[in-house]
Short mmCIF file of C-alpha atoms and ligand atoms in Angstrom, two decimals:
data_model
loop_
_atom_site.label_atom_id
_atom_site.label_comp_id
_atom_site.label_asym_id
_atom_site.label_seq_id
_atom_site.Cartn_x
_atom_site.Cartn_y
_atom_site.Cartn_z
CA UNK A 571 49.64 -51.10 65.03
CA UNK A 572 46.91 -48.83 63.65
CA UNK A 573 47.27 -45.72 61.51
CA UNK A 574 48.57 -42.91 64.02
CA UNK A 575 45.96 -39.91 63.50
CA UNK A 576 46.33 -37.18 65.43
CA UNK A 577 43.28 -34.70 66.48
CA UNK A 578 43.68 -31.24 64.94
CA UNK A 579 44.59 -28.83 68.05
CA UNK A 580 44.64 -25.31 67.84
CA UNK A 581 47.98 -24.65 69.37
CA UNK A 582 47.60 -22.05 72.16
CA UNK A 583 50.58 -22.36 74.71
CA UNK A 584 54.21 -21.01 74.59
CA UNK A 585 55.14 -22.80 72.12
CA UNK A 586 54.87 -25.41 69.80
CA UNK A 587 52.59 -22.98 67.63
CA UNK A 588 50.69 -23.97 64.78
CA UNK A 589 52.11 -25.21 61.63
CA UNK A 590 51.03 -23.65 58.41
CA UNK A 591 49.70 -26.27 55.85
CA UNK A 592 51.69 -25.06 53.33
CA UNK A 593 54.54 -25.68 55.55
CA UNK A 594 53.54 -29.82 56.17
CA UNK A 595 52.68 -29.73 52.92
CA UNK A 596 56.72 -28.86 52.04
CA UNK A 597 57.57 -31.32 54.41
CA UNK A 598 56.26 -34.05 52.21
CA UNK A 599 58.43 -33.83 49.15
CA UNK A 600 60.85 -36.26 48.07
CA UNK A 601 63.52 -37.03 49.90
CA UNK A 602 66.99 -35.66 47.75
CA UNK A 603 70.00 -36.10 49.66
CA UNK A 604 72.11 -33.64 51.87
CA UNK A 605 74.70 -33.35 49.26
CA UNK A 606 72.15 -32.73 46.57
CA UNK A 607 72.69 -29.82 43.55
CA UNK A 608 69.37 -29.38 44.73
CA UNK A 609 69.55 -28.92 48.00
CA UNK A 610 72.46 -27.16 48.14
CA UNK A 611 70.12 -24.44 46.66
CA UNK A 612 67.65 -25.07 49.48
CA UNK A 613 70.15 -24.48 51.55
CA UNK A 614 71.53 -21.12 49.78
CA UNK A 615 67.76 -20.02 49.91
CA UNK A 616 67.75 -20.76 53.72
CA UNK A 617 70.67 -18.63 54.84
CA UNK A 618 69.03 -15.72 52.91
CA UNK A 619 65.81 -15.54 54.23
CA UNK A 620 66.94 -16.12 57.53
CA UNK A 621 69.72 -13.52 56.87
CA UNK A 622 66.46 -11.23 56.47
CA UNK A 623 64.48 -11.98 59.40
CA UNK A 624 67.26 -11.48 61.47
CA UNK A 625 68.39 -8.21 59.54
CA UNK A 626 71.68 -9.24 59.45
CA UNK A 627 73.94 -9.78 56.36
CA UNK A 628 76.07 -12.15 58.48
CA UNK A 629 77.61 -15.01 56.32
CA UNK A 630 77.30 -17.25 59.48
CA UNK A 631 73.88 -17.53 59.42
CA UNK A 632 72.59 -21.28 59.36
CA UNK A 633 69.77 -23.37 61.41
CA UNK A 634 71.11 -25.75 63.30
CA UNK A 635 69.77 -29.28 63.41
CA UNK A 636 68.20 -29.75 66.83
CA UNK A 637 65.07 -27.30 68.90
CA UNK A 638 65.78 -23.91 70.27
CA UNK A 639 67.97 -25.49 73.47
CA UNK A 640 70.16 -26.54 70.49
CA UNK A 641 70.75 -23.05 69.36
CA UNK A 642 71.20 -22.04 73.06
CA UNK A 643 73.94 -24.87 73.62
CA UNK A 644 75.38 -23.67 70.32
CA UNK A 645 75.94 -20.18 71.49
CA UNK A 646 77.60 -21.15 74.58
CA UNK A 647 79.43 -23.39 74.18
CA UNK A 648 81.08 -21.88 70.91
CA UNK A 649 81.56 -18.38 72.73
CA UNK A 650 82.74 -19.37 75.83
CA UNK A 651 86.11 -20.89 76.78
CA UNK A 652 86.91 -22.34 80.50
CA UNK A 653 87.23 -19.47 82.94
CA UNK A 654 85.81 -17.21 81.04
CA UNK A 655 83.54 -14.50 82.76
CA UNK A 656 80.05 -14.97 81.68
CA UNK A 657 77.39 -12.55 82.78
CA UNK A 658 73.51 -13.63 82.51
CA UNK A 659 70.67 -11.58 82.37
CA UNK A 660 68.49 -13.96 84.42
CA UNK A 661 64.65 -13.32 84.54
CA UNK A 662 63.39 -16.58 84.13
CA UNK A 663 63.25 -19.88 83.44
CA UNK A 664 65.30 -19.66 80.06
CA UNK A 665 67.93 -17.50 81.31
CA UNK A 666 68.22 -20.10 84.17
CA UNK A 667 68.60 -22.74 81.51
CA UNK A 668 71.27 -20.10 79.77
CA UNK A 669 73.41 -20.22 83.45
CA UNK A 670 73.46 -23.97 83.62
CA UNK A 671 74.66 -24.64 79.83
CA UNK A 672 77.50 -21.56 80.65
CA UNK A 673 78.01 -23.93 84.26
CA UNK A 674 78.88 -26.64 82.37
CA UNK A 675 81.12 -24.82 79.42
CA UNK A 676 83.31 -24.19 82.85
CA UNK A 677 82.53 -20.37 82.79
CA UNK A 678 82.44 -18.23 85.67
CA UNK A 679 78.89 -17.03 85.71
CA UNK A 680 77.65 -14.32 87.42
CA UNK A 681 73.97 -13.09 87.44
CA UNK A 682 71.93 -10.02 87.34
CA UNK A 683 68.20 -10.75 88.41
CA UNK A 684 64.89 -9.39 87.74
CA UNK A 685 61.65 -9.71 90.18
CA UNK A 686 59.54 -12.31 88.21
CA UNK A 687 57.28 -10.45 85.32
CA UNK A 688 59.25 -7.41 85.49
CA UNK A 689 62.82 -7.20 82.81
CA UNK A 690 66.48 -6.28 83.82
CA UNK A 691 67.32 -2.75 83.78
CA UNK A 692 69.96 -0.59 81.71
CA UNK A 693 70.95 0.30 85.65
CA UNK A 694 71.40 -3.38 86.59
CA UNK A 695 73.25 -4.37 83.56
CA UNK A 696 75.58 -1.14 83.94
CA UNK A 697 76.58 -1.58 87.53
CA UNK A 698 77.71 -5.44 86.71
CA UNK A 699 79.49 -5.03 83.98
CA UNK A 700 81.61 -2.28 85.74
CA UNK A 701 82.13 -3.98 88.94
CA UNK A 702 83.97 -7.02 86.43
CA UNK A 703 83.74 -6.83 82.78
CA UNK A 704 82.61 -10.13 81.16
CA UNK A 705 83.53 -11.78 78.24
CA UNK A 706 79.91 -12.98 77.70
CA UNK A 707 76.70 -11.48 78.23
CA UNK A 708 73.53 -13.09 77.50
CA UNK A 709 70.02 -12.64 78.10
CA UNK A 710 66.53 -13.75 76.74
CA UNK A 711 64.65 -11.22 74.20
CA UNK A 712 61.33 -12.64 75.15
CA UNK A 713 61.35 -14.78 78.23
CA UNK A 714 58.53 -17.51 77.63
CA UNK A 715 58.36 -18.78 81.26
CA UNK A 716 56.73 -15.18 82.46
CA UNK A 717 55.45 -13.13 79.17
CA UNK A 718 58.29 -10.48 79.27
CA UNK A 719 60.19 -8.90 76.94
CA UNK A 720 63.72 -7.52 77.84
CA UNK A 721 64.17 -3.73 76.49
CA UNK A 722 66.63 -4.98 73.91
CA UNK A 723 68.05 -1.58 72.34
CA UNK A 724 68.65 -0.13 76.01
CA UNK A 725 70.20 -3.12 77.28
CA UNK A 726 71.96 -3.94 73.96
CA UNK A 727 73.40 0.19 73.59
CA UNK A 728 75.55 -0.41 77.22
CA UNK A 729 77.02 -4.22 74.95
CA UNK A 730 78.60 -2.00 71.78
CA UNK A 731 82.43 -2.73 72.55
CA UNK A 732 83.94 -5.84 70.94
CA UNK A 733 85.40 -7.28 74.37
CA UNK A 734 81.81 -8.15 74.84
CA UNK A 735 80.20 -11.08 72.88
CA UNK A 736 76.11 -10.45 73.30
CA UNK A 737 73.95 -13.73 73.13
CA UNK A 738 70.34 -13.26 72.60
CA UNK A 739 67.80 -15.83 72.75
CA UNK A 740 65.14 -14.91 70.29
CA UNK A 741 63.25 -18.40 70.40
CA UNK A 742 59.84 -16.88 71.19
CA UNK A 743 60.35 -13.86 69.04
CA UNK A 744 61.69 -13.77 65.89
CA UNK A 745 59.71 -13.34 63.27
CA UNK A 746 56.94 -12.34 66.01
CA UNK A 747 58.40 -8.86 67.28
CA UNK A 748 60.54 -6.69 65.98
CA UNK A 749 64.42 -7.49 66.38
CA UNK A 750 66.82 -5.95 64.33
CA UNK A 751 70.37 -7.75 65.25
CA UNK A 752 72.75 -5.75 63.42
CA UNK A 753 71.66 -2.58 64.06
CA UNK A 754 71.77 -3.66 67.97
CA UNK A 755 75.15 -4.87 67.38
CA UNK A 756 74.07 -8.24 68.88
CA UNK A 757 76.75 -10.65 68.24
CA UNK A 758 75.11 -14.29 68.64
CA UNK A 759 71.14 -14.97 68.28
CA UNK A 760 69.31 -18.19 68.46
CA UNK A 761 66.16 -19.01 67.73
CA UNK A 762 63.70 -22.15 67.34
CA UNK A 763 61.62 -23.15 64.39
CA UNK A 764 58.26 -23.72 66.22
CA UNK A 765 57.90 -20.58 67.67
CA UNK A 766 56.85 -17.57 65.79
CA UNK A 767 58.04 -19.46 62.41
CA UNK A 768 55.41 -21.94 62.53
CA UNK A 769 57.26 -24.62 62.14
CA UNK A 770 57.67 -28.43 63.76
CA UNK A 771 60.44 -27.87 66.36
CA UNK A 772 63.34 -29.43 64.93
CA UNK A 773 65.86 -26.53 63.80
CA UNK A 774 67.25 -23.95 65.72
CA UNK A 775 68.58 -20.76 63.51
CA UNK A 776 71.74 -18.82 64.40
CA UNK A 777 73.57 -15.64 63.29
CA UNK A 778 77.17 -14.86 64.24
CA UNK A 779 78.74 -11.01 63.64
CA UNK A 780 81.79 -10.91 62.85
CA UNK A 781 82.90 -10.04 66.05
CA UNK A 782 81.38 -13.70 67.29
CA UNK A 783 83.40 -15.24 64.17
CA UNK A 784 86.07 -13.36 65.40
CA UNK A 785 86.14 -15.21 68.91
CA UNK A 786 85.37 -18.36 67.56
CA UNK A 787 88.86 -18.36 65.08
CA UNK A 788 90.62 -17.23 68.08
CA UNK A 789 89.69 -19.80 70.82
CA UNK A 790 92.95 -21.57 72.24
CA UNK A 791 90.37 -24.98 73.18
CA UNK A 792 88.84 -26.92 70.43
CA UNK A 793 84.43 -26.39 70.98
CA UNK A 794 83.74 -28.87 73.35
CA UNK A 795 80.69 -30.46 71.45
CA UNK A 796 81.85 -31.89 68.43
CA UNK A 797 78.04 -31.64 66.78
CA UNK A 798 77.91 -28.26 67.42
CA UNK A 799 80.70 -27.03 66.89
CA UNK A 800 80.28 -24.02 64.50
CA UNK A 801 83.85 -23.87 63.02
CA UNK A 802 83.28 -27.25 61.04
CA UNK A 803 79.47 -26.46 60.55
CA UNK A 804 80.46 -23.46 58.55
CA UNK A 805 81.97 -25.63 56.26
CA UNK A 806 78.81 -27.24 55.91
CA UNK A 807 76.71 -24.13 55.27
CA UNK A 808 79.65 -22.39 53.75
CA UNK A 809 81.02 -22.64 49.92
CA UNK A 810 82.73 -25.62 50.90
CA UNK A 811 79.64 -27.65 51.35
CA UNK A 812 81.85 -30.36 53.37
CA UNK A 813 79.66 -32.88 54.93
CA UNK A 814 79.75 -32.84 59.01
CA UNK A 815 76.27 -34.22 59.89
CA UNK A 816 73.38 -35.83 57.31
CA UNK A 817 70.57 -32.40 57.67
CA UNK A 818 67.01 -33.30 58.46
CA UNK A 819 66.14 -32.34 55.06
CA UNK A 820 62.50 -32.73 55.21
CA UNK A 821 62.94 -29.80 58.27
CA UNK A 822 64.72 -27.89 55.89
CA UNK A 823 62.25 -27.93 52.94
CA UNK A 824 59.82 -27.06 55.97
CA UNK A 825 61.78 -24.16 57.12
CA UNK A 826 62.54 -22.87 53.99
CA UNK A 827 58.81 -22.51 52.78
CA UNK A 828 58.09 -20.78 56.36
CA UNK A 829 60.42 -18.42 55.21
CA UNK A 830 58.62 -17.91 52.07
CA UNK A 831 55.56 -17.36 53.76
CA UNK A 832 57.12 -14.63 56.01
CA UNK A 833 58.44 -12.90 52.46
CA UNK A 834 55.29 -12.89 50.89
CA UNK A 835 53.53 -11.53 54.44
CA UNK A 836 56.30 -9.17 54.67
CA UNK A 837 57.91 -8.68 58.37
CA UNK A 838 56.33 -5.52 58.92
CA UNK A 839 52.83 -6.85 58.28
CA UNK A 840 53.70 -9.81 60.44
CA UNK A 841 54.61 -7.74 63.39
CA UNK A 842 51.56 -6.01 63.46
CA UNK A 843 49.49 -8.81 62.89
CA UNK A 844 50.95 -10.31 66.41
CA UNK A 845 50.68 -6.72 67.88
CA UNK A 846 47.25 -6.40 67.01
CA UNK A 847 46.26 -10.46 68.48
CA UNK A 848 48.27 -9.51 71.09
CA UNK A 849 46.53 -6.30 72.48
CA UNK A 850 43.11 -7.66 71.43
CA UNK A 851 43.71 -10.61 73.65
CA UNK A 852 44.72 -8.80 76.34
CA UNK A 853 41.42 -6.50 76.14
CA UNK A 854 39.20 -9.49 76.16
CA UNK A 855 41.20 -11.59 79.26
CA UNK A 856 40.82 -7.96 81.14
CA UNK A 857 37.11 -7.93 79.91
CA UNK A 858 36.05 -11.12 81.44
CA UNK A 859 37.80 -9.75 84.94
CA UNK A 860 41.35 -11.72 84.64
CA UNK A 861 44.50 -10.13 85.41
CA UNK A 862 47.80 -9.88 83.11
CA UNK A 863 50.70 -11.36 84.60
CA UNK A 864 53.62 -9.28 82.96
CA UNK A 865 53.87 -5.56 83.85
CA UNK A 866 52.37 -3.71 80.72
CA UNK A 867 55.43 -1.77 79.91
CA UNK A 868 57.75 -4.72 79.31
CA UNK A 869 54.63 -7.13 78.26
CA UNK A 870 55.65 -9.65 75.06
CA UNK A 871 53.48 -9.79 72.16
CA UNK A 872 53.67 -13.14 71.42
CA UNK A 873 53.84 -15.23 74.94
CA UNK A 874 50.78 -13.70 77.09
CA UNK A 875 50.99 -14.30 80.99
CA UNK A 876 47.29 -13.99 82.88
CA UNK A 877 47.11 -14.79 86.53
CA UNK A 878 44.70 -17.72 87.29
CA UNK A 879 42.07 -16.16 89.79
CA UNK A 880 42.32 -17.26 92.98
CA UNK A 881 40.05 -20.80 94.17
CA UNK A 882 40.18 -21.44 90.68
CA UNK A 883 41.42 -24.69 89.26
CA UNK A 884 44.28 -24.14 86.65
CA UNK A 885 44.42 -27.53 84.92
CA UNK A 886 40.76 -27.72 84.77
CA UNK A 887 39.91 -24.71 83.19
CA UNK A 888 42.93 -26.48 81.03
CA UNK A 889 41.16 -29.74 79.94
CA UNK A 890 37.98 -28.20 79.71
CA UNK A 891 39.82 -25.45 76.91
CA UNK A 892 41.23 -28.81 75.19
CA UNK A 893 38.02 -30.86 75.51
CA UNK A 894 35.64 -28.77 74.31
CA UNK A 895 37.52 -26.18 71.87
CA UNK A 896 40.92 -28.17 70.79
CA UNK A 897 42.31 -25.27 72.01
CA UNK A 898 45.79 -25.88 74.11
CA UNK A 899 47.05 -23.16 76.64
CA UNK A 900 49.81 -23.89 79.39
CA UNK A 901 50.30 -23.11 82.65
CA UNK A 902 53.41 -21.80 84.53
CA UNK A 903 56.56 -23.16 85.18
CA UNK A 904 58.49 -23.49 88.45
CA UNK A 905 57.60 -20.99 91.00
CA UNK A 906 54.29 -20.04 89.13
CA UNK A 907 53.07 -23.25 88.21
CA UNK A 908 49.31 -23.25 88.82
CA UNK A 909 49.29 -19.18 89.28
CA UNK A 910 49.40 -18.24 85.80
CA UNK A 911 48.35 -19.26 82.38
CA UNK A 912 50.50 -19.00 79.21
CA UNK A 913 49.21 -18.30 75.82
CA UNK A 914 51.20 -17.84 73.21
CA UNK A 915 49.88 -16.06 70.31
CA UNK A 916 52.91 -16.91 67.70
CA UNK A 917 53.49 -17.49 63.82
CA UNK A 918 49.96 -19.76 62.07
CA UNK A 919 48.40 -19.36 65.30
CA UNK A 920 48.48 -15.64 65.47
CA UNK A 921 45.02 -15.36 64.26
CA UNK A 922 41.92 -13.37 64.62
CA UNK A 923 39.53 -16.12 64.84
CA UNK A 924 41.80 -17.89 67.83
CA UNK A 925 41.88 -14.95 69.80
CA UNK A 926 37.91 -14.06 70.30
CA UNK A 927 37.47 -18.68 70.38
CA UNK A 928 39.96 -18.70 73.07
CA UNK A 929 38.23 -15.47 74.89
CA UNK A 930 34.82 -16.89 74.78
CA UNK A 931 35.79 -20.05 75.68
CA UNK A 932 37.41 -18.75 78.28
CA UNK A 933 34.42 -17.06 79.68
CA UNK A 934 32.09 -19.70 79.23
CA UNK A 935 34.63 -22.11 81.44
CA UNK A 936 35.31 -19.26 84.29
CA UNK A 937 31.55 -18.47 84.54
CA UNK A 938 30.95 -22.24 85.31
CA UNK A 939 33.43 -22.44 87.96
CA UNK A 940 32.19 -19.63 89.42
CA UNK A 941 33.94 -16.72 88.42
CA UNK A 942 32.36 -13.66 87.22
CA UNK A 943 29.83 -14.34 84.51
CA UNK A 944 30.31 -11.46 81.81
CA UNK A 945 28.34 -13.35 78.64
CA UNK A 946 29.85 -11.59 75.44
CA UNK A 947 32.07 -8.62 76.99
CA UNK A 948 35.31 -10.79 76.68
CA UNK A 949 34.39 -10.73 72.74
CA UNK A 950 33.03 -7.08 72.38
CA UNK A 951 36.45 -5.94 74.25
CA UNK A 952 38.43 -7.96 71.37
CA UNK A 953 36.45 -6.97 68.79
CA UNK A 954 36.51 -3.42 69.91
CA UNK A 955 40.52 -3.38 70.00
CA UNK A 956 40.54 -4.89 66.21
CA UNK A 957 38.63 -1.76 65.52
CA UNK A 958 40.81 0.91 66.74
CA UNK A 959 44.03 -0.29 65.22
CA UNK A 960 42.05 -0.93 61.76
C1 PLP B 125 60.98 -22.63 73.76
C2 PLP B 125 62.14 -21.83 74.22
C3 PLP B 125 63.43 -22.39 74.35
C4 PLP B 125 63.70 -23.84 74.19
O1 PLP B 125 63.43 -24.33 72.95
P1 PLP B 125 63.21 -25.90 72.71
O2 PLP B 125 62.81 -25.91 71.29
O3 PLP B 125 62.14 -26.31 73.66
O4 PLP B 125 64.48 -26.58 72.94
C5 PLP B 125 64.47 -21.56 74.71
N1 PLP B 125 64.26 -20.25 74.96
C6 PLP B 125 63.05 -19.69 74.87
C7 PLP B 125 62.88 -18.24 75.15
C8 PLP B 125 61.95 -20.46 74.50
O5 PLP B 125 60.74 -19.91 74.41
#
């Protein structure tokens, strides 16, 4: 076998994002061992920058070792005991996934659904939970698989009663948009590490309230997944340090120095650096004559939706992005595959310079294939939005 080299991408799509060197860099220190004095204090420094991002002071607050799906199956199945009434904010592909993994923890799941690119409403989520109040209610902050964003503090402000455990899926935003999960009283959020924390996927972080730790001492079943099965990880992450599972520790050193980087950028600074991309982005796809996909009012800053034009050729303008620029963008899932395009402008790759590449490559592609040739007004939209929030 020969030396594996990978090209360098630019990392464009819904997710993996870019990794920060500094952050592959971390991942090739020596090796100490899980039970290590010294990681031990990796591990303390962890749980308190994550306890940060999430704004939470939770003591539960740990990554767990497998992707975002991980941290999803983790919240489920720890917060939900057969029968239980589970109610699902469904709006996409991830919420979908949500329903299935509830299916399978033997809950009885109910759903409330949006049109596709548009978010559930206060209204929706009001009516269901009167007509039968659930045990569970979960939904997706920012739902990859169409570029929205739920309205978190409107649907979260109707969840405030402790009968009602509140799962959040903040894979594609933490550390991206703003999320603040103790003042929403949000009981159990997941995320992944190669989203907005520029990381390789590999770690999924949680936070429980006490109100989740409070339904997970007082389940009458044992967690059906022994792996993830938060009662004995605890014990892991908590002062015990008992040994449940061997932790990818070269993940760990990775996550932790993402963290870092996200301390020293500061999270206000960070969430206007992805606002900014964002609506620069958007004025440059408009520019060139595309269409966003997500209605503006409930449009993510960090997954982008555009609508491929009609007669034009999705994966095409897709391998030409990749050929010619490195650059990788996806298209859609499901339903929408081949009608939109999904950019995600998250953690490393948040950038400036990827923004107005991606726009005029963009251009140059479309005008080939026939779309409308615009030469330069994809860039001088960009460039003009940089200007008015600077
Ligand atoms: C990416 C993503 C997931 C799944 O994460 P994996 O790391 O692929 O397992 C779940 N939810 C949302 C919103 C995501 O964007």
């Amino acid at each position: 076998m020969k030396e594996f080299k990978p090209p360098f991408r630019i990392l464009l799509g819904p997710g993996p994002s870019d990794v920060d060197p500094r952050v592959l860099k971390a991942m090739t220190q020596p090796l100490v061992s899980h039970l290590d004095p010294v990681f031990v204090g990796v591990m303390d420094d962890i749980q308190k920058g994550l306890q940060d991002i999430f704004k939470v002071k939770n003591p539960v607050t740990l990554p767990i070792s497998g992707t975002g799906t991980a941290g999803m199956e983790t919240a489920m199945v720890n917060m939900i005991e057969p029968g239980d009434d589970v109610l699902v904010c469904s709006a996409g592909v991830f919420a979908d996934r949500m329903v299935q993994i509830a299916r399978r923890a033997r809950a009885q799941v109910q759903t409330i659904e949006a049109p596709s690119g548009e978010a559930v409403t206060p209204g929706q989520l009001m009516r269901a939970i009167e007509k039968k109040r659930p045990k569970v209610v979960a939904f997706v902050h920012v739902e990859t698989s169409t570029g929205v964003a739920q309205p978190i503090e409107a649907l979260a402000e109707l969840l405030r009663e402790d009968d009602i455990v509140t799962i959040v899926d903040a894979v594609a935003s933490l550390a991206g948009q703003p999320l603040d999960v103790s003042a929403n009283g949000l009981d159990f959020v997941y995320s992944g590490s190669q989203k907005c924390l520029s990381c390789p996927p590999g770690l999924a972080p949680v936070t429980l309230s006490p109100n989740a730790v409070q339904r997970l001492r007082s389940r009458k079943v044992p967690v059906q997944s022994w792996y993830l099965d938060l009662s004995m990880l605890e014990q892991y992450w908590g002062s015990e340090r008992r040994y449940h599972h061997t932790a990818p520790i070269s993940m760990n050193y990775a996550l932790r120095e993402a963290l870092r980087i996200i301390e020293e950028e500061g999270l206000a600074a960070r969430f206007a650096r992805h606002r900014d991309n964002h609506r620069a982005l958007v004025a440059g796809l408009e520019a060139i004559g595309l269409e966003m996909y997500a209605k503006r009012e409930v449009r993510a800053r960090t997954v982008n939706t555009v609508k491929v034009p009609d007669g034009i050729d999705d994966a095409g303008v897709r391998s030409k992005l990749l050929e010619r620029y490195g650059i990788e963008i996806l298209g859609g899932l499901t339903d929408l595959k081949g009608k939109i395009w999904r950019i995600g402008l998250m953690g490393y790759s948040s950038q400036r310079k990827n923004v107005l590449l991606l726009i005029n490559g963009l251009e140059e592609i479309l005008s080939e294939m026939g779309f409308s040739s615009t030469s330069g007004a994809g860039e001088r939209a960009a460039v003009g939005s940089y200007e008015r929030v600077s």
